[in-house]
CSV table of C-alpha atoms in Angstrom, one decimal:
chain,number,residue,atom,x,y,z
A,218,MET,CA,-72.8,48.7,-22.3
A,219,ILE,CA,-70.8,46.3,-24.3
A,220,PHE,CA,-70.9,42.6,-24.5
A,221,GLY,CA,-68.5,39.7,-24.0
A,222,ALA,CA,-68.0,36.8,-26.3
A,223,VAL,CA,-68.0,33.3,-25.5
A,224,THR,CA,-67.6,33.3,-26.2
A,225,SER,CA,-67.0,35.6,-26.0
A,226,GLY,CA,-67.4,34.2,-25.1
A,227,GLU,CA,-67.9,31.5,-24.7
A,228,MET,CA,-69.2,28.1,-25.1
A,229,SER,CA,-69.9,24.6,-26.1
A,230,GLU,CA,-67.5,23.0,-28.5
A,231,THR,CA,-70.1,22.2,-31.0
A,232,PRO,CA,-73.2,24.1,-32.2
A,233,VAL,CA,-76.3,22.9,-30.4
A,234,THR,CA,-79.8,22.8,-31.9
A,235,GLU,CA,-82.8,20.8,-30.9
A,236,SER,CA,-83.7,18.0,-33.3
A,237,ALA,CA,-85.5,14.8,-33.4
A,238,PRO,CA,-83.7,11.5,-33.3
A,239,SER,CA,-82.8,9.9,-36.6
A,240,LYS,CA,-80.9,6.9,-37.8
A,241,ALA,CA,-77.9,9.1,-38.6
A,242,VAL,CA,-77.8,10.8,-35.2
A,243,PRO,CA,-77.3,8.6,-32.1
A,244,SER,CA,-80.0,9.1,-29.4
A,245,ALA,CA,-77.2,10.0,-26.9
A,246,THR,CA,-76.1,12.8,-29.1
A,247,VAL,CA,-79.6,14.1,-29.4
A,248,ARG,CA,-80.1,14.0,-25.6
A,249,LYS,CA,-76.9,15.9,-25.2
A,250,ALA,CA,-78.0,18.5,-27.7
A,251,SER,CA,-81.3,18.8,-25.9
A,252,ARG,CA,-79.5,19.4,-22.6
A,253,LEU,CA,-77.3,22.2,-24.1
A,254,ALA,CA,-79.9,23.9,-26.3
A,255,TRP,CA,-81.0,26.1,-23.4
A,256,LEU,CA,-77.5,27.5,-23.2
A,257,ASP,CA,-77.6,28.5,-26.8
A,258,ALA,CA,-81.0,30.0,-26.3
A,259,LEU,CA,-79.6,32.1,-23.4
A,260,ARG,CA,-76.6,33.2,-25.6
A,261,GLY,CA,-78.9,34.3,-28.4
A,262,PHE,CA,-81.2,36.2,-26.1
A,263,ALA,CA,-78.2,38.0,-24.5
A,264,ALA,CA,-76.8,38.8,-27.9
A,265,LEU,CA,-80.1,40.5,-28.9
A,266,CYS,CA,-80.1,42.5,-25.7
A,267,VAL,CA,-76.6,43.9,-26.5
A,268,VAL,CA,-77.6,44.6,-30.1
A,269,PHE,CA,-80.6,46.6,-28.8
A,270,ASP,CA,-78.3,48.4,-26.3
A,271,HIS,CA,-76.1,49.7,-29.1
A,272,GLY,CA,-78.7,50.2,-31.8
A,273,SER,CA,-81.1,52.1,-29.7
A,274,THR,CA,-78.6,54.9,-29.3
A,275,LEU,CA,-79.2,55.6,-33.0
A,276,LEU,CA,-82.8,54.6,-33.5
A,277,ILE,CA,-86.0,54.1,-31.4
A,278,GLU,CA,-84.5,56.2,-28.6
A,279,PRO,CA,-87.9,56.8,-26.9
A,280,VAL,CA,-88.1,53.0,-26.4
A,281,ARG,CA,-84.7,53.0,-24.9
A,282,ASP,CA,-85.4,55.9,-22.6
A,283,PHE,CA,-88.5,54.0,-21.3
A,284,LEU,CA,-86.8,50.7,-20.7
A,285,TYR,CA,-83.6,52.1,-19.3
A,286,GLN,CA,-85.5,53.7,-16.4
A,287,TRP,CA,-85.2,50.2,-14.8
A,288,LEU,CA,-82.8,48.0,-16.7
A,289,ASN,CA,-79.6,48.5,-18.7
A,290,LEU,CA,-80.1,45.8,-21.3
A,291,GLY,CA,-76.5,45.8,-22.4
A,292,GLN,CA,-75.1,45.3,-18.9
A,293,PHE,CA,-77.8,42.6,-18.3
A,294,GLY,CA,-76.8,40.8,-21.5
A,295,VAL,CA,-73.1,40.8,-20.5
A,296,PHE,CA,-73.9,39.3,-17.1
A,297,VAL,CA,-76.1,36.5,-18.6
A,298,PHE,CA,-73.3,35.7,-21.1
A,299,PHE,CA,-70.7,35.4,-18.4
A,300,LEU,CA,-72.8,33.1,-16.4
A,301,VAL,CA,-73.3,30.9,-19.5
A,302,SER,CA,-69.5,31.0,-20.2
A,303,GLY,CA,-68.7,30.1,-16.6
A,304,TYR,CA,-71.1,27.1,-16.9
A,305,ILE,CA,-69.8,25.6,-20.1
A,306,ILE,CA,-66.1,26.4,-20.4
A,307,PRO,CA,-64.7,24.5,-17.4
A,308,ALA,CA,-66.8,21.5,-18.5
A,309,SER,CA,-65.0,21.7,-21.8
A,310,LEU,CA,-61.6,21.8,-20.2
A,311,GLU,CA,-62.3,18.9,-17.8
A,312,ARG,CA,-63.9,16.8,-20.6
A,313,LYS,CA,-60.7,17.1,-22.6
A,314,GLY,CA,-58.5,16.4,-19.5
A,315,SER,CA,-55.7,18.4,-21.1
A,316,VAL,CA,-54.7,22.0,-20.9
A,317,ARG,CA,-53.0,21.6,-24.3
A,318,GLY,CA,-56.2,20.4,-25.9
A,319,PHE,CA,-58.2,23.2,-24.2
A,320,TRP,CA,-55.9,25.9,-25.5
A,321,THR,CA,-55.9,24.4,-29.0
A,322,SER,CA,-59.7,24.4,-29.0
A,323,ARG,CA,-59.9,28.0,-27.7
A,324,LEU,CA,-57.5,29.1,-30.4
A,325,PHE,CA,-59.6,27.8,-33.2
A,326,ARG,CA,-62.8,28.8,-31.6
A,327,LEU,CA,-62.1,32.4,-30.9
A,328,TYR,CA,-59.3,33.8,-33.0
A,329,PRO,CA,-60.4,33.3,-36.6
A,330,MET,CA,-63.6,35.3,-36.2
A,331,TYR,CA,-61.8,37.8,-33.9
A,332,ALA,CA,-59.1,38.4,-36.6
A,333,LEU,CA,-61.7,38.8,-39.3
A,334,ALA,CA,-63.6,41.4,-37.2
A,335,LEU,CA,-60.3,43.3,-36.8
A,336,VAL,CA,-59.7,43.2,-40.5
A,337,ILE,CA,-63.2,44.4,-41.3
A,338,ALA,CA,-62.8,47.3,-38.7
A,339,VAL,CA,-59.6,48.4,-40.3
A,340,VAL,CA,-61.1,48.3,-43.8
A,341,ALA,CA,-64.1,50.2,-42.6
A,342,TYR,CA,-61.8,52.8,-41.1
A,343,LEU,CA,-59.8,53.2,-44.3
A,344,THR,CA,-63.0,53.7,-46.3
A,345,ARG,CA,-64.4,56.1,-43.7
A,346,HIS,CA,-67.2,53.8,-42.7
A,347,GLY,CA,-65.9,53.0,-39.2
A,348,THR,CA,-63.4,53.7,-36.5
A,349,ILE,CA,-60.5,51.9,-34.9
A,350,ARG,CA,-60.6,54.2,-31.8
A,351,GLY,CA,-57.2,55.8,-32.0
A,352,ALA,CA,-55.2,52.6,-32.8
A,353,GLU,CA,-54.0,54.3,-36.0
A,354,HIS,CA,-51.7,56.5,-33.8
A,355,HIS,CA,-50.0,53.5,-32.1
A,356,PRO,CA,-50.5,50.5,-34.4
A,357,LEU,CA,-47.9,48.2,-32.9
A,358,GLN,CA,-49.0,48.9,-29.4
A,359,ALA,CA,-52.6,48.1,-30.4
A,360,ILE,CA,-51.6,44.9,-32.2
A,361,LEU,CA,-49.7,43.7,-29.1
A,362,ALA,CA,-52.9,44.3,-27.0
A,363,TRP,CA,-55.1,42.5,-29.5
A,364,LEU,CA,-52.7,39.6,-29.9
A,365,ILE,CA,-53.7,38.0,-26.6
A,366,MET,CA,-57.2,39.4,-26.6
A,367,LEU,CA,-56.6,41.8,-23.6
A,368,PRO,CA,-57.3,45.2,-25.0
A,369,ASN,CA,-59.2,46.4,-22.0
A,370,LEU,CA,-56.4,45.4,-19.6
A,371,LEU,CA,-53.5,46.7,-21.7
A,372,THR,CA,-53.2,49.9,-23.7
A,373,GLY,CA,-54.8,48.8,-26.9
A,374,PRO,CA,-58.2,50.2,-27.8
A,375,ASN,CA,-61.2,47.9,-27.9
A,376,VAL,CA,-61.8,47.2,-31.6
A,377,PRO,CA,-64.7,46.5,-32.2
A,378,ASN,CA,-65.8,48.3,-29.1
A,379,VAL,CA,-67.4,45.2,-27.6
A,380,THR,CA,-64.1,43.3,-27.3
A,381,TRP,CA,-63.4,44.8,-23.8
A,382,THR,CA,-65.2,41.8,-22.4
A,383,LEU,CA,-62.9,39.4,-24.2
A,384,SER,CA,-60.2,40.5,-21.8
A,385,TYR,CA,-62.2,38.9,-18.9
A,386,GLU,CA,-62.9,35.8,-20.9
A,387,MET,CA,-59.1,35.4,-21.5
A,388,VAL,CA,-58.3,35.9,-17.8
A,389,PHE,CA,-60.9,33.4,-16.8
A,390,TYR,CA,-59.3,30.8,-19.2
A,391,LEU,CA,-55.8,31.6,-17.7
A,392,LEU,CA,-57.1,31.1,-14.1
A,393,LEU,CA,-58.9,27.8,-15.1
A,394,ALA,CA,-55.8,26.4,-16.7
A,395,ALA,CA,-53.8,27.1,-13.6
A,396,LEU,CA,-56.3,25.7,-11.2
A,397,PHE,CA,-56.7,22.6,-13.4
A,398,SER,CA,-53.0,22.1,-13.5
A,399,TRP,CA,-52.8,22.0,-9.7
A,400,ASN,CA,-55.9,19.9,-9.4
A,401,VAL,CA,-57.7,22.6,-7.4
A,402,HIS,CA,-60.2,23.5,-10.0
A,403,ARG,CA,-63.3,22.0,-8.4
A,404,HIS,CA,-63.5,24.6,-5.6
A,405,SER,CA,-65.7,26.8,-7.7
A,406,GLY,CA,-67.8,28.1,-4.8
A,407,THR,CA,-64.7,29.3,-2.9
A,408,TYR,CA,-63.4,31.2,-6.0
A,409,ALA,CA,-66.9,32.7,-6.7
A,410,THR,CA,-67.2,33.9,-3.1
A,411,ALA,CA,-63.7,35.2,-2.9
A,412,PHE,CA,-64.1,37.4,-6.0
A,413,ALA,CA,-67.5,38.6,-4.8
A,414,VAL,CA,-66.1,39.6,-1.4
A,415,GLY,CA,-63.2,41.2,-3.3
A,416,ALA,CA,-65.6,43.3,-5.3
A,417,VAL,CA,-67.1,44.6,-2.1
A,418,ALA,CA,-64.0,45.0,-0.1
A,419,LEU,CA,-61.6,46.3,-2.8
A,420,GLY,CA,-63.9,47.8,-5.4
A,421,GLY,CA,-63.6,51.2,-3.9
A,422,VAL,CA,-59.8,51.3,-3.7
A,423,LEU,CA,-58.6,49.3,-6.8
A,424,PRO,CA,-56.9,51.6,-9.3
A,425,MET,CA,-57.8,51.9,-12.9
A,426,ALA,CA,-55.0,51.7,-15.6
A,427,ALA,CA,-52.3,51.9,-12.9
A,428,LEU,CA,-49.7,50.1,-14.9
A,429,THR,CA,-50.6,52.0,-18.0
A,430,ASP,CA,-50.2,55.4,-16.2
A,431,TRP,CA,-46.9,54.3,-14.7
A,432,SER,CA,-45.6,53.1,-18.0
A,433,ALA,CA,-46.5,56.5,-19.5
A,434,ARG,CA,-44.8,58.4,-16.7
A,435,VAL,CA,-41.5,56.6,-17.0
A,436,GLY,CA,-41.5,57.4,-20.7
A,437,HIS,CA,-42.1,53.9,-22.2
A,438,GLY,CA,-45.7,54.5,-23.2
A,439,GLY,CA,-47.9,51.4,-23.6
A,440,LEU,CA,-45.7,49.5,-26.0
A,441,ALA,CA,-43.3,48.2,-23.3
A,442,LEU,CA,-46.2,47.2,-21.0
A,443,ASN,CA,-48.0,45.3,-23.8
A,444,ALA,CA,-44.8,43.6,-24.9
A,445,VAL,CA,-44.0,42.4,-21.3
A,446,ALA,CA,-47.6,41.2,-20.7
A,447,ASP,CA,-47.7,39.4,-24.0
A,448,GLY,CA,-44.3,37.8,-23.3
A,449,LEU,CA,-45.3,36.6,-19.8
A,450,ILE,CA,-48.7,35.2,-20.8
A,451,LEU,CA,-47.5,33.5,-24.0
A,452,ALA,CA,-44.5,32.1,-22.2
A,453,GLY,CA,-46.7,30.8,-19.5
A,454,ILE,CA,-49.2,29.2,-21.9
A,455,GLY,CA,-46.2,27.7,-23.8
A,456,LEU,CA,-44.9,26.1,-20.6
A,457,ALA,CA,-48.4,25.0,-19.6
A,458,VAL,CA,-48.9,22.9,-22.7
A,459,SER,CA,-45.4,21.4,-22.4
A,460,SER,CA,-45.1,17.7,-21.4
A,461,ARG,CA,-43.2,18.3,-18.1
A,462,SER,CA,-45.3,18.6,-15.0
A,463,ARG,CA,-43.3,21.2,-13.1
A,464,LEU,CA,-42.8,23.4,-16.1
A,465,ALA,CA,-46.5,23.1,-17.0
A,466,ARG,CA,-47.7,24.1,-13.6
A,467,THR,CA,-45.2,26.9,-13.4
A,468,GLY,CA,-46.2,28.2,-16.8
A,469,ALA,CA,-49.9,28.0,-16.0
A,470,CYS,CA,-49.3,30.0,-12.7
A,471,LEU,CA,-47.2,32.6,-14.5
A,472,SER,CA,-49.8,33.4,-17.1
A,473,ALA,CA,-52.7,33.3,-14.6
A,474,LEU,CA,-50.9,35.6,-12.2
A,475,THR,CA,-50.2,38.1,-15.0
A,476,GLY,CA,-53.8,38.1,-16.0
A,477,PHE,CA,-55.0,38.4,-12.4
A,478,VAL,CA,-52.7,41.4,-11.7
A,479,LEU,CA,-54.0,43.1,-14.9
A,480,VAL,CA,-57.6,42.7,-13.8
A,481,MET,CA,-57.0,44.0,-10.3
A,482,VAL,CA,-55.0,47.1,-11.2
A,483,ASN,CA,-55.1,47.9,-14.9
A,484,GLN,CA,-58.6,47.8,-16.2
A,485,GLY,CA,-59.4,50.4,-18.8
A,486,SER,CA,-63.1,50.5,-18.2
A,487,PRO,CA,-65.8,50.5,-16.9
A,488,TYR,CA,-65.5,50.3,-13.1
A,489,PRO,CA,-62.8,49.2,-10.6
A,490,TRP,CA,-65.1,46.5,-9.1
A,491,GLU,CA,-66.3,45.2,-12.4
A,492,GLY,CA,-63.5,42.7,-13.0
A,493,CYS,CA,-64.1,41.0,-9.6
A,494,VAL,CA,-67.9,40.9,-10.3
A,495,ILE,CA,-67.4,39.3,-13.7
A,496,LEU,CA,-65.1,36.6,-12.4
A,497,ALA,CA,-67.4,36.0,-9.5
A,498,LEU,CA,-70.3,35.4,-11.9
A,499,MET,CA,-68.3,33.2,-14.1
A,500,PHE,CA,-67.2,30.9,-11.2
A,501,THR,CA,-70.8,31.0,-10.1
A,502,GLY,CA,-71.8,29.5,-13.5
A,503,THR,CA,-69.2,26.8,-12.9
A,504,LEU,CA,-70.5,26.1,-9.5
A,505,ILE,CA,-74.0,25.6,-10.9
A,506,TYR,CA,-72.6,23.2,-13.4
A,507,ARG,CA,-71.0,21.2,-10.7
A,508,ALA,CA,-74.2,21.0,-8.7
A,509,GLU,CA,-76.1,19.9,-11.7
A,510,GLN,CA,-73.5,17.1,-12.3
A,511,GLY,CA,-73.8,16.0,-8.7
A,512,GLN,CA,-70.2,17.0,-7.9
A,513,VAL,CA,-71.3,19.4,-5.1
A,514,ARG,CA,-74.4,19.5,-2.9
A,515,LYS,CA,-77.3,21.7,-4.2
A,516,VAL,CA,-78.3,23.4,-0.9
A,517,PRO,CA,-74.8,24.9,-0.2
A,518,THR,CA,-74.6,25.8,-3.9
A,519,ALA,CA,-77.9,27.7,-3.7
A,520,VAL,CA,-76.7,29.6,-0.6
A,521,ILE,CA,-73.4,30.5,-2.4
A,522,VAL,CA,-75.2,31.6,-5.5
A,523,VAL,CA,-77.6,33.9,-3.6
A,524,ALA,CA,-74.6,35.3,-1.6
A,525,VAL,CA,-72.6,36.0,-4.7
A,526,LEU,CA,-75.5,37.8,-6.4
A,527,ALA,CA,-76.1,39.8,-3.2
A,528,LEU,CA,-72.5,40.8,-2.9
A,529,ALA,CA,-72.1,41.7,-6.6
A,530,THR,CA,-75.2,43.9,-6.2
A,531,ALA,CA,-73.9,45.5,-3.0
A,532,ALA,CA,-70.5,46.2,-4.6
A,533,GLY,CA,-72.1,48.2,-7.4
A,534,LEU,CA,-74.5,50.1,-5.2
A,535,TRP,CA,-72.0,50.9,-2.5
A,536,HIS,CA,-69.0,51.9,-4.7
A,537,GLY,CA,-71.3,53.4,-7.4
A,538,ALA,CA,-72.7,55.8,-4.7
A,539,GLN,CA,-69.1,56.7,-3.7
A,540,ARG,CA,-68.5,57.7,-7.3
A,541,HIS,CA,-71.7,59.7,-7.3
A,542,GLU,CA,-73.5,57.5,-9.8
A,543,GLY,CA,-77.2,58.5,-10.0
A,544,HIS,CA,-80.2,56.7,-8.6
A,545,GLN,CA,-81.2,55.4,-12.1
A,546,TRP,CA,-77.7,53.9,-12.5
A,547,GLN,CA,-78.0,52.1,-9.2
A,548,ILE,CA,-81.4,50.7,-10.2
A,549,GLN,CA,-79.9,49.5,-13.5
A,550,TRP,CA,-77.0,47.9,-11.8
A,551,ALA,CA,-79.1,46.0,-9.2
A,552,THR,CA,-81.7,44.8,-11.8
A,553,SER,CA,-78.9,43.8,-14.3
A,554,VAL,CA,-77.2,41.5,-11.7
A,555,LEU,CA,-80.3,40.1,-10.1
A,556,LEU,CA,-82.3,39.6,-13.3
A,557,ALA,CA,-79.3,37.9,-15.0
A,558,GLY,CA,-79.2,35.4,-12.2
A,559,ALA,CA,-82.9,34.9,-12.4
A,560,ILE,CA,-82.9,34.4,-16.2
A,561,PHE,CA,-80.0,31.9,-15.9
A,562,GLY,CA,-82.0,30.1,-13.2
A,563,LEU,CA,-85.1,30.0,-15.4
A,564,GLY,CA,-83.1,28.6,-18.3
A,565,LEU,CA,-81.7,25.9,-16.0
A,566,ALA,CA,-85.2,25.1,-14.7
A,567,VAL,CA,-86.5,24.5,-18.3
A,568,ARG,CA,-83.4,22.8,-19.7
A,569,HIS,CA,-85.2,19.5,-20.3
A,570,ARG,CA,-87.9,21.2,-22.4
A,571,ARG,CA,-87.7,21.4,-26.1
A,572,MET,CA,-86.2,24.7,-27.3
A,573,PRO,CA,-87.3,26.3,-30.5
A,574,ARG,CA,-84.8,25.7,-33.2
A,575,TRP,CA,-84.4,29.4,-34.0
A,576,CYS,CA,-83.5,30.2,-30.4
A,577,ALA,CA,-80.7,27.6,-30.4
A,578,TRP,CA,-79.6,28.7,-33.9
A,579,LEU,CA,-79.3,32.3,-32.8
A,580,GLY,CA,-77.1,31.2,-30.0
A,581,MET,CA,-74.8,29.4,-32.5
A,582,ILE,CA,-74.2,32.6,-34.4
A,583,SER,CA,-74.1,34.8,-31.3
A,584,TYR,CA,-70.3,35.2,-31.3
A,585,SER,CA,-70.4,36.6,-34.9
A,586,VAL,CA,-73.4,38.8,-33.9
A,587,TYR,CA,-71.4,40.1,-30.9
A,588,LEU,CA,-68.4,41.0,-33.0
A,589,LEU,CA,-70.1,42.3,-36.1
A,590,HIS,CA,-73.0,44.4,-34.8
A,591,PRO,CA,-70.9,47.4,-33.7
A,592,LEU,CA,-69.3,47.5,-37.2
A,593,VAL,CA,-72.8,47.6,-38.8
A,594,PHE,CA,-73.9,50.4,-36.5
A,595,ASP,CA,-70.6,52.3,-37.2
A,596,ALA,CA,-71.3,52.0,-40.9
A,597,TYR,CA,-74.9,53.3,-40.3
A,598,ARG,CA,-73.4,56.3,-38.5
A,599,SER,CA,-71.1,57.1,-41.5
A,600,VAL,CA,-74.1,57.6,-44.0
A,601,PRO,CA,-75.5,61.1,-43.4
A,602,VAL,CA,-78.7,60.5,-45.4
A,603,LEU,CA,-79.8,57.9,-42.9
A,604,HIS,CA,-79.9,60.5,-40.0
A,605,HIS,CA,-82.8,62.6,-41.1
A,606,LYS,CA,-85.6,63.0,-38.5
A,607,HIS,CA,-87.7,59.9,-39.0
A,608,THR,CA,-91.0,58.9,-37.4
A,609,MET,CA,-91.0,56.1,-34.9
A,610,PRO,CA,-92.5,53.5,-37.4
A,611,VAL,CA,-89.8,54.4,-39.9
A,612,GLN,CA,-87.1,54.1,-37.2
A,613,ALA,CA,-88.4,50.7,-36.1
A,614,LEU,CA,-88.2,49.5,-39.7
A,615,MET,CA,-84.7,50.9,-40.1
A,616,PHE,CA,-83.7,49.2,-36.8
A,617,ALA,CA,-85.2,45.9,-38.1
A,618,GLY,CA,-83.2,46.4,-41.3
A,619,CYS,CA,-79.9,46.8,-39.4
A,620,LEU,CA,-80.8,43.7,-37.4
A,621,ALA,CA,-81.4,41.7,-40.6
A,622,VAL,CA,-78.0,42.8,-41.9
A,623,ILE,CA,-76.3,41.8,-38.7
A,624,ILE,CA,-77.9,38.4,-38.6
A,625,GLY,CA,-77.3,37.9,-42.3
A,626,LEU,CA,-73.6,38.7,-42.1
A,627,SER,CA,-73.3,36.7,-38.9
A,628,THR,CA,-74.8,33.7,-40.6
A,629,LEU,CA,-72.3,33.9,-43.4
A,630,THR,CA,-69.3,34.3,-41.1
A,631,TYR,CA,-70.5,31.4,-38.8
A,632,TYR,CA,-70.9,28.9,-41.7
A,633,PHE,CA,-67.9,30.0,-43.7
A,634,VAL,CA,-65.4,31.0,-40.9
A,635,GLU,CA,-66.5,29.9,-37.4
A,636,LYS,CA,-67.9,26.4,-38.1
A,637,PRO,CA,-65.1,25.2,-40.4
A,638,MET,CA,-62.5,26.5,-37.9
A,639,GLN,CA,-64.3,24.8,-35.0
A,640,ARG,CA,-64.3,21.6,-36.9
A,641,LEU,CA,-60.6,21.8,-37.6
A,642,GLY,CA,-60.0,22.8,-34.0
A,643,ARG,CA,-61.8,19.7,-32.7
A,644,ARG,CA,-59.8,17.5,-34.9
A,645,VAL,CA,-56.5,19.0,-33.8
A,646,ALA,CA,-57.6,19.1,-30.1
A,647,ALA,CA,-58.7,15.5,-30.3
A,648,ARG,CA,-55.3,14.5,-31.7
A,649,VAL,CA,-53.5,16.5,-29.1
A,650,THR,CA,-55.6,15.0,-26.3
A,651,SER,CA,-55.2,11.5,-27.6
A,652,ALA,CA,-51.5,11.8,-27.7
A,653,THR,CA,-51.2,13.2,-24.2
A,654,ALA,CA,-53.6,10.6,-22.8
A,655,ALA,CA,-51.6,7.8,-24.4
A,656,SER,CA,-48.4,9.2,-23.0
A,657,ALA,CA,-50.1,9.5,-19.5
A,658,THR,CA,-51.2,5.8,-19.7
A,659,ALA,CA,-47.8,4.6,-20.7
A,660,ALA,CA,-46.1,6.6,-18.0
A,661,SER,CA,-48.6,5.3,-15.4
A,662,ALA,CA,-48.1,1.7,-16.5
A,663,THR,CA,-44.3,2.1,-16.4
A,664,ALA,CA,-44.5,3.5,-12.8
A,665,ALA,CA,-46.8,0.8,-11.7
A,666,THR,CA,-44.6,-1.9,-13.2
A,667,ALA,CA,-41.6,-0.5,-11.4
A,668,ALA,CA,-43.5,-0.4,-8.1
A,669,ASP,CA,-44.5,-4.0,-8.6
A,670,ASP,CA,-41.0,-5.1,-9.2
A,671,GLN,CA,-39.8,-3.4,-6.0
A,672,THR,CA,-42.7,-4.1,-3.6
A,673,GLY,CA,-44.6,-7.0,-5.1
A,674,ALA,CA,-47.7,-4.9,-5.2
A,675,GLY,CA,-49.1,-5.7,-8.7
A,676,SER,CA,-52.7,-4.3,-8.3
A,677,ALA,CA,-52.0,-1.3,-10.6
A,678,VAL,CA,-50.8,-3.5,-13.4
A,679,ALA,CA,-53.7,-5.8,-12.9
A,680,GLU,CA,-56.0,-2.9,-13.3
A,681,VAL,CA,-54.4,-1.8,-16.5
A,682,LEU,CA,-54.9,-5.4,-17.9
A,683,ASP,CA,-58.4,-6.0,-16.6
A,684,ASP,CA,-59.9,-2.5,-17.2
A,685,PRO,CA,-57.8,-0.4,-19.6
A,686,PRO,CA,-60.4,2.5,-19.9
A,687,ALA,CA,-60.8,2.9,-16.2
A,688,ALA,CA,-57.0,2.7,-15.7
A,689,ALA,CA,-56.4,5.3,-18.5
A,690,SER,CA,-59.0,7.6,-16.9
A,691,ARG,CA,-57.3,7.4,-13.5
A,692,SER,CA,-53.8,7.7,-15.0
A,693,ALA,CA,-54.8,10.8,-16.9
A,694,SER,CA,-56.2,12.3,-13.7
A,695,SER,CA,-53.0,11.7,-11.8
A,696,SER,CA,-50.5,12.4,-14.5
A,697,SER,CA,-50.4,16.1,-15.0
A,698,ALA,CA,-46.8,15.6,-16.2
A,699,VAL,CA,-48.0,14.8,-19.7
A,700,ALA,CA,-51.6,16.0,-19.9
A,701,GLY,CA,-50.7,19.5,-18.9
A,702,GLY,CA,-53.3,19.3,-16.2
A,703,SER,CA,-55.0,17.0,-13.8
A,704,GLY,CA,-58.4,16.0,-12.7
A,705,ALA,CA,-60.8,13.5,-14.2
A,706,SER,CA,-63.6,14.5,-16.6
A,707,PRO,CA,-67.0,14.9,-14.9
């Protein structure tokens, strides 16, 4: 099973580690880092599970055979990661209060490392130390699928192979931006439940790659499909970050609807119900965040979380049986979903405890680990001398060596690619957000002044004069015209 980034995946805007207060670091910053360190620890743990999933097909196979009688560690890691992503990404969007700032941040957070991984994969292919999974036969078609990070929903191969989950990350972002633009983003429980019910009700009838097959039958291949999807989504995002309310909302809906259709009818792998399950888990993570912040009541939240996990489990068991998946597969599916929910709950329960620095640090580099580890294992496959029959102790040492290489390379790419680009992205996003907030405040003040002139009601202007920060917050919430979205930060 392969693994999504928060990202794939997602992800806090800044690296989080546990540290003691110092004169250089405000205590509020330290407390915030302490609260978020558990998320980094979960990301790092999930990343190691996926690394084991892929590496154990090459080395220490007896260990894999024993563990996989009950649990698919790769699938489990994917589900944990999507819960984490669902928890933190909406908080990032709402904190910025701007769709424009959100997309700016995502661009700098995900694309530089993603582009580097694609370049490394191509170089490895050209030097016969890796594969690009058939993209060499239709390079333009593949590039169009990679451009908007939707390879698993279009006709581009997943390169590296783990990037299939980035497709669901991207669709989640598109849905969030649209919901935020219409100020209906806080109904996370409803969305989580709807996707979970959809997984059960529709998981057995949803087609796989329907648009891809249709495009091939009419003679256009995947190139036209990828170009149309790119055009609709990029045009929608472009309108969503514009300064005009109606266009912004229309654009956000256009891109979100395109992504939603692709998830429902054009997944490349692995199962028809998987897209609904993933989105249900991500919105469940968001719901848990809202409960922790006091935005929704905890008892109904707990009921919804249990219901979503039960429905996601039932969807896999029922539809998997219809597809003649074996008993072991059904056990793996159930344990992956339920244990992912339990591990996330455990992390939430101990979130106020001190996390070991190495756990949080591993979470910081987890996106690089996620993207690079398949390339390292591909390189291992390309060296015949490494494939002699080795004893288990030797295999364990070789696996540890591969892991050391993965972590070493990921450390380099994090500090020399990810971190600098994140820093640049935060500066650009802050500038964008400040500009839109200032415009929103000015527009609100102008409207309030006009209303005061006409009706004599001067309370809004008085609020601007007496409490500018509060007025700016409320005007940013009500003025989706310039902010590219609506809703106050939690």
